[in-house]
mmCIF file of C-alpha atoms in Angstrom:
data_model
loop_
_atom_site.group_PDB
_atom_site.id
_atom_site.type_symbol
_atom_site.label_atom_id
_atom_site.label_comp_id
_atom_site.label_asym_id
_atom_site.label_seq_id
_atom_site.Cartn_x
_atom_site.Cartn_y
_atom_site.Cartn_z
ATOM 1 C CA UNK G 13 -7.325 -18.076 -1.518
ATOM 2 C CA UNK G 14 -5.904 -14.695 -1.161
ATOM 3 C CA UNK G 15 -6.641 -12.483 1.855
ATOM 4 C CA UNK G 16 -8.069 -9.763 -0.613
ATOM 5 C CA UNK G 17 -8.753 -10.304 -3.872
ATOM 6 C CA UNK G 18 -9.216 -7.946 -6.716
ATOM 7 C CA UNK G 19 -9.666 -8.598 -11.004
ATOM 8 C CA UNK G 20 -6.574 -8.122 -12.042
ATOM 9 C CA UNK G 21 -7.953 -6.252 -15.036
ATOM 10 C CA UNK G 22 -7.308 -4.041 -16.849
ATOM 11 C CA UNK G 23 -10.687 -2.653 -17.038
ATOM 12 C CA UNK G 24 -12.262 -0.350 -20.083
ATOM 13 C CA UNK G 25 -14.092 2.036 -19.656
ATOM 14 C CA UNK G 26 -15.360 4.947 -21.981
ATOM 15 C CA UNK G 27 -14.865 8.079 -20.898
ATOM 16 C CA UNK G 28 -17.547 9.769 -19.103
ATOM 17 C CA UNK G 29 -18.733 6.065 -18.119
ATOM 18 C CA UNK G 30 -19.365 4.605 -14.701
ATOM 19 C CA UNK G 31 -16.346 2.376 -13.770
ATOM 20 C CA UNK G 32 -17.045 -0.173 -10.994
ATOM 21 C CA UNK G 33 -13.811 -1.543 -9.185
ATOM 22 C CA UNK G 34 -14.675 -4.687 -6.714
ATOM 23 C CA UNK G 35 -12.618 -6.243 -3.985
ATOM 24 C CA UNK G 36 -13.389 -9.317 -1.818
ATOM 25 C CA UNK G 37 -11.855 -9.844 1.503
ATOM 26 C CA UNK G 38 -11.357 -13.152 3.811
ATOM 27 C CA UNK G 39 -11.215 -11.502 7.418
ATOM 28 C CA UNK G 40 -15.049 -11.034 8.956
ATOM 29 C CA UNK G 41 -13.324 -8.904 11.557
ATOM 30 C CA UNK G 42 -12.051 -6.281 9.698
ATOM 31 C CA UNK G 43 -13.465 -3.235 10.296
ATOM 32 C CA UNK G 44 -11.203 -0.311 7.763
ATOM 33 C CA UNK G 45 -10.984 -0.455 3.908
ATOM 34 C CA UNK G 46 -9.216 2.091 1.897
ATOM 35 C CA UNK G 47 -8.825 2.219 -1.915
ATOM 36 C CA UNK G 48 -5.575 3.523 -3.472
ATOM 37 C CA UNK G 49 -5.044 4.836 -6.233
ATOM 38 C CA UNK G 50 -1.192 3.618 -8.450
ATOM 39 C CA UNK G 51 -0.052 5.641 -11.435
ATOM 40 C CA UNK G 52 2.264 3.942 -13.817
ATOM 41 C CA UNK G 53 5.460 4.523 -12.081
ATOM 42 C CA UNK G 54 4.655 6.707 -9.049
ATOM 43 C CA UNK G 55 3.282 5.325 -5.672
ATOM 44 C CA UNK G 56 0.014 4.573 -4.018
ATOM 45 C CA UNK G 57 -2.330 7.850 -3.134
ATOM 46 C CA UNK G 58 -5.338 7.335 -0.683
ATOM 47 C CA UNK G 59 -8.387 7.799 -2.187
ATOM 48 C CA UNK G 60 -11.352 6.677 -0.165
ATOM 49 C CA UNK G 61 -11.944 5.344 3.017
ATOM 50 C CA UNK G 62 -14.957 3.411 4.162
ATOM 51 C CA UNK G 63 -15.893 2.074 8.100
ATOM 52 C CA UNK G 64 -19.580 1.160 7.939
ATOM 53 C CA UNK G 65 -21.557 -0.364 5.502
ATOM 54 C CA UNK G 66 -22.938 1.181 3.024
ATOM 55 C CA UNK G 67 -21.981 3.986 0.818
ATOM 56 C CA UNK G 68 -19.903 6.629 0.657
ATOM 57 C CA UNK G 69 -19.213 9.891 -1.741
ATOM 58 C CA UNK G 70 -16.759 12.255 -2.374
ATOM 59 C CA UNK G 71 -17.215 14.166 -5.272
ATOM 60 C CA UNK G 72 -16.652 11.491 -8.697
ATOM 61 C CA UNK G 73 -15.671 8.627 -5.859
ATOM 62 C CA UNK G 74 -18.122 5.999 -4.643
ATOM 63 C CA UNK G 75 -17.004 3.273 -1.665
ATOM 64 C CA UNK G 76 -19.376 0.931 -1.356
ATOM 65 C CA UNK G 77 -18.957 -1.681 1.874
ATOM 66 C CA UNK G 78 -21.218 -4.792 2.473
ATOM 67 C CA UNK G 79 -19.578 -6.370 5.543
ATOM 68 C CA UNK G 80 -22.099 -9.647 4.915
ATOM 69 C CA UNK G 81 -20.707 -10.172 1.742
ATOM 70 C CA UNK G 82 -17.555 -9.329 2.879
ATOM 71 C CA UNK G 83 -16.730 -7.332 -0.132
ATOM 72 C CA UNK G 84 -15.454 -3.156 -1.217
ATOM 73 C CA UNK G 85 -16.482 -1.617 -4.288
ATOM 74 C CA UNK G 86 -15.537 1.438 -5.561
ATOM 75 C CA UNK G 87 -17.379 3.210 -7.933
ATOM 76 C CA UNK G 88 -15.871 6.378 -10.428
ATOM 77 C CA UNK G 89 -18.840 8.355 -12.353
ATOM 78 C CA UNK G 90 -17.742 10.694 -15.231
ATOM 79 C CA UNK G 91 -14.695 8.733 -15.245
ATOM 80 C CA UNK G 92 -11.560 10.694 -17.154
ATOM 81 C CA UNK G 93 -8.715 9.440 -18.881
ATOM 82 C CA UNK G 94 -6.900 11.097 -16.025
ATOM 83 C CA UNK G 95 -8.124 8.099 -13.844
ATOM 84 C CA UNK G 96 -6.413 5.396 -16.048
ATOM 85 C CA UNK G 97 -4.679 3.914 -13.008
ATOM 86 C CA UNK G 98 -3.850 0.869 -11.461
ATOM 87 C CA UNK G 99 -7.081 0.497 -8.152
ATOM 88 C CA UNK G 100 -5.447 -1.018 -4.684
ATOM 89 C CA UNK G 101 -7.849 -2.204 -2.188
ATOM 90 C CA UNK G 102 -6.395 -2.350 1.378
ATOM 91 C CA UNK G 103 -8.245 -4.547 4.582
ATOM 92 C CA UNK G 104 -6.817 -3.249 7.875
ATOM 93 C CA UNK G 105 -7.023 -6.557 9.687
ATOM 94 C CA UNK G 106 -7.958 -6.386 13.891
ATOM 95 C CA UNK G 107 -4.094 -6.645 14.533
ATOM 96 C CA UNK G 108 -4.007 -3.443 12.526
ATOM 97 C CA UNK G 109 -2.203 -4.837 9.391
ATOM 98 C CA UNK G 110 -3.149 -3.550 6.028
ATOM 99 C CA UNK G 111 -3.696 -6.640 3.424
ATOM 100 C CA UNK G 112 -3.604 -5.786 0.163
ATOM 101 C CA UNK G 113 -5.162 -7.030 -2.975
ATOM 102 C CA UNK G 114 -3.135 -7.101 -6.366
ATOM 103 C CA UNK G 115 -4.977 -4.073 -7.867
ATOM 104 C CA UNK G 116 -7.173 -3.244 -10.889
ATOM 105 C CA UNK G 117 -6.148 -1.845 -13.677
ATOM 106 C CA UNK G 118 -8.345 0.803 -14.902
ATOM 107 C CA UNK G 119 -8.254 2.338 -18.524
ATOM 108 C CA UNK G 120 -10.481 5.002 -18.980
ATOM 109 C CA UNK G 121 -10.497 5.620 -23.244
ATOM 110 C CA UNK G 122 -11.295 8.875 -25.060
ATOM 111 C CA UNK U 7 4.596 19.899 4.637
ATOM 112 C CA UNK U 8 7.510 18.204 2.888
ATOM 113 C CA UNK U 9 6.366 14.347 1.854
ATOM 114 C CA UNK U 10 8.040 11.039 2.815
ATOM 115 C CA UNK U 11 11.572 11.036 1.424
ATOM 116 C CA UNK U 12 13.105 7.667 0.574
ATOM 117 C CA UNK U 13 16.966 7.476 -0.710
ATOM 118 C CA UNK U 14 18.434 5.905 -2.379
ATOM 119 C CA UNK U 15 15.626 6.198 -5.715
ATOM 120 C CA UNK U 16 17.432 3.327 -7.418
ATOM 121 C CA UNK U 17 20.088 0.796 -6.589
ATOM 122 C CA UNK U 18 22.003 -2.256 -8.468
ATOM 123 C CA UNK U 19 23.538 -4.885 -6.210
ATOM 124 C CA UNK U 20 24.896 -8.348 -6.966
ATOM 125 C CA UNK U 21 23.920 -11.388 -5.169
ATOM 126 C CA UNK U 22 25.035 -11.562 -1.700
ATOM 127 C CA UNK U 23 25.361 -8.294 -1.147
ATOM 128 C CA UNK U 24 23.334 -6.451 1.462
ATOM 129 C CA UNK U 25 21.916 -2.864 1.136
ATOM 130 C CA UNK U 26 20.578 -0.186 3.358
ATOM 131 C CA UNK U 27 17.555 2.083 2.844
ATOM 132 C CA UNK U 28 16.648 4.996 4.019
ATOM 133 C CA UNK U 29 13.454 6.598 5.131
ATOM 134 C CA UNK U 30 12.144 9.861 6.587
ATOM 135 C CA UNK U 31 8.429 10.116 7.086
ATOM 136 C CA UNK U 32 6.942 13.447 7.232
ATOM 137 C CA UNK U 33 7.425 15.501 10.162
ATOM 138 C CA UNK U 34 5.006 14.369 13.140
ATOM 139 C CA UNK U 35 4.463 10.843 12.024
ATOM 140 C CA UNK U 36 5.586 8.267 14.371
ATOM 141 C CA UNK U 37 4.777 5.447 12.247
ATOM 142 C CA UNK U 38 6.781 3.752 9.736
ATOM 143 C CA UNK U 39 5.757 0.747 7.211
ATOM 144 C CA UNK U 40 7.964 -0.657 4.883
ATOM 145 C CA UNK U 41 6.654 -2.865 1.360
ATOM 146 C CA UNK U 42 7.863 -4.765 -1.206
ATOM 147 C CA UNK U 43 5.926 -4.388 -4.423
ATOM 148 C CA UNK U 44 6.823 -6.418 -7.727
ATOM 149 C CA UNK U 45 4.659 -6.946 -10.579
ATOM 150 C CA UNK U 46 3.588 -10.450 -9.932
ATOM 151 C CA UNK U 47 2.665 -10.173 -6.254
ATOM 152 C CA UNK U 48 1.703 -6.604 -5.627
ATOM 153 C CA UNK U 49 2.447 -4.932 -2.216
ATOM 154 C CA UNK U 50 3.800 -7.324 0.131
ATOM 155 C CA UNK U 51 3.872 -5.907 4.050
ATOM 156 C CA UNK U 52 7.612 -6.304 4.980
ATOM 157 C CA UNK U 53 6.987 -4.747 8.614
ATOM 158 C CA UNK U 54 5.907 -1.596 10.846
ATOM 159 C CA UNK U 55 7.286 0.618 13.220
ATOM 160 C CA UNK U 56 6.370 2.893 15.834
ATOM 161 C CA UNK U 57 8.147 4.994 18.320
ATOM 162 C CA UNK U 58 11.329 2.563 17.761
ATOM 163 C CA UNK U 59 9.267 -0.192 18.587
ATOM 164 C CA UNK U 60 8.309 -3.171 15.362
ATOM 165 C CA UNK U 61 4.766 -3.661 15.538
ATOM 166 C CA UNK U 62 4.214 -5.740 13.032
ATOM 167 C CA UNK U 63 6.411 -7.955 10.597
ATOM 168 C CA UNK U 64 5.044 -9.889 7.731
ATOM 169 C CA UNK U 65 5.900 -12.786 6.576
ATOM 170 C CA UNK U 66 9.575 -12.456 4.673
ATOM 171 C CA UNK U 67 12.739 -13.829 5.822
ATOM 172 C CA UNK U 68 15.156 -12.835 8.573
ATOM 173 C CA UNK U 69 17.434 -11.397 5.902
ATOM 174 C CA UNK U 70 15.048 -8.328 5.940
ATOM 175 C CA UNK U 71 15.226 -6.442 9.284
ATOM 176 C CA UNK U 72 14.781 -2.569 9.783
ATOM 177 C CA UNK U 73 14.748 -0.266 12.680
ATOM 178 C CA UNK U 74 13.734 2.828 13.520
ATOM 179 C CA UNK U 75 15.348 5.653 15.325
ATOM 180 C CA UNK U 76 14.126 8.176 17.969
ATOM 181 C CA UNK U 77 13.613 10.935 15.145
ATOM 182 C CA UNK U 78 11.429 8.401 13.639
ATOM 183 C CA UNK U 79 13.343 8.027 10.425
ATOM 184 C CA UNK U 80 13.833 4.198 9.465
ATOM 185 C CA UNK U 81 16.602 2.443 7.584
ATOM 186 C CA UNK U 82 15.350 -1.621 5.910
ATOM 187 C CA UNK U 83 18.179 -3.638 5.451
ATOM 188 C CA UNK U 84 18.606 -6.968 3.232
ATOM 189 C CA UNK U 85 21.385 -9.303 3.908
ATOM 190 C CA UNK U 86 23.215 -11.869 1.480
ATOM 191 C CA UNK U 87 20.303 -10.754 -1.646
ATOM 192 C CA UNK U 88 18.775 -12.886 -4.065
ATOM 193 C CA UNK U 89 17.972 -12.092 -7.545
ATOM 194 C CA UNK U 90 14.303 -12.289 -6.066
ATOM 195 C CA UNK U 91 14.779 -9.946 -3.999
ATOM 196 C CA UNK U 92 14.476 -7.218 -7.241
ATOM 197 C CA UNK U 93 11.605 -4.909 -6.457
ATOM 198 C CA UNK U 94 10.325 -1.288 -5.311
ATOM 199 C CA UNK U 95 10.907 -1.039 -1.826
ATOM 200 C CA UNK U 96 8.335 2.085 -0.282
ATOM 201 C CA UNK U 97 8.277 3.520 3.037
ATOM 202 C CA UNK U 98 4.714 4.881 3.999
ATOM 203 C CA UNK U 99 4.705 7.444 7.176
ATOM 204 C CA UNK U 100 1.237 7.831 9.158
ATOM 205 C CA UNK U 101 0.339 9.561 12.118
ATOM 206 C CA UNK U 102 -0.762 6.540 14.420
ATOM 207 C CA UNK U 103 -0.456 2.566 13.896
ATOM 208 C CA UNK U 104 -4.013 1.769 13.291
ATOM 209 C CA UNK U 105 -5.519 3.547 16.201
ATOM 210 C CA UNK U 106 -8.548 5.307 15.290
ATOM 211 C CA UNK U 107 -9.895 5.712 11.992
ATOM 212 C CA UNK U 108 -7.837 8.022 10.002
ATOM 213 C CA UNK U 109 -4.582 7.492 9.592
ATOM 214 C CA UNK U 110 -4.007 7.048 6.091
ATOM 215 C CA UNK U 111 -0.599 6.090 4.497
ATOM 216 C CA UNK U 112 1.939 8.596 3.320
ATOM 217 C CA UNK U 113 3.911 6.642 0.371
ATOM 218 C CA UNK U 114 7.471 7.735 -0.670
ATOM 219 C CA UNK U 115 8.467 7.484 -4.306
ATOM 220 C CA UNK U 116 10.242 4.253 -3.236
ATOM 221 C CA UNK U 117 13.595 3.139 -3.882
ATOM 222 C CA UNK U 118 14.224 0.824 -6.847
ATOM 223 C CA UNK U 119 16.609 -2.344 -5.946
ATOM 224 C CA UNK U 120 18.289 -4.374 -8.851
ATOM 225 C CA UNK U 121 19.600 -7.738 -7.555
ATOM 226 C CA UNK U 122 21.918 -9.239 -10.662
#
């Protein structure tokens, strides 16, 4: 079992849909989760960052943390074809390393 | 604020070779983390610096080592390479290792290695 684990995808959504990216993590102890965000050929941009449990908004972006469960969503409203991207999720572990899951692809069509 | 500047962008080597890269984080960050990201196994932590000191190293063979220098800039090298060794190498800068809570990753555009 992977350390953080993510559907590989890709994901379709239509446009001005809700997409819903989910990511799983091993570690109880963890405490930081980020999502990045991969274009096709460029590198990994910080999104969102999420500490506690519960949610989290900034503007379109959603975190969602349930520590319990011991999962990380992410959730895009009005989602744009501009956010066709590959999703990272990232577990910052107590020795301060950042696991990362595979990523979702995300296609948002027209 | 200038980004994270990686060179070389792209590279072809032939096995056994070794190869240097290069990376300057952005100005005031002190901490340095190098991955290895190929299509089947996604990003893969090679190690972390900070303040010339390896924090962290994950779990790749001694033929990967890096260093940083006083000026923070870091260098990753790979010894005798492998055809597996074919990947995007990126250098992320951030302004502490994991102490407090944000501290995000700076990425580079990452430096593309061809092992043949």
């Amino acid at each position: 079992q992977k350390e953080v684990e993510q559907n590989s995808g890709p994901l379709s959504v239509p446009e001005g849909a809700i997409a819903s990216l989910n990511c799983t993590y091993s570690d109880r102890v963890s405490q930081s989760f980020f999502w990045y965000r991969q274009y096709s050929g460029k590198s990994p941009e910080l999104i969102m960052s999420i500490y506690s449990n519960g949610d989290k908004e900034d503007g379109r972006f959603t975190a969602q943390l349930n520590k319990a469960s011991q999962y990380v969503s992410l959730l895009i409203r009005d989602s744009q074809p501009s956010d066709s991207a590959t999703y990272l999720c990232a577990v910052k572990r107590s020795n301060y390393q950042l696991i990362w899951g595979a990523g979702t692809k995300l296609i948002i069509k027209p | 604020k200038a980004g994270v500047t990686q060179t070389p962008r792209y590279l072809i080597k032939t096995r056994g070779q070794q190869v240097t890269l290069s990376c300057s984080p952005i100005s005031g960050h002190r901490s340095v983390s190098w991955y290895q990201q190929t299509p089947g196994q996604g990003l893969q932590f090679l190690f972390e610096y900070f303040s010339e000191t390896q924090r962290n190293k994950g779990n790749f063979p001694g033929r990967f080592s890096g260093r940083q220098f006083s000026n923070s800039r870091s260098e990753m090298n790979v010894s005798t390479l492998e055809l597996g060794d074919s990947a995007l190498y990126l250098c992320a800068s951030s302004s502490a290792p994991g102490q407090g809570m944000e501290s995000p990753l700076h990425f580079g555009n990452g430096t593309r290695l061809t092992v043949t």
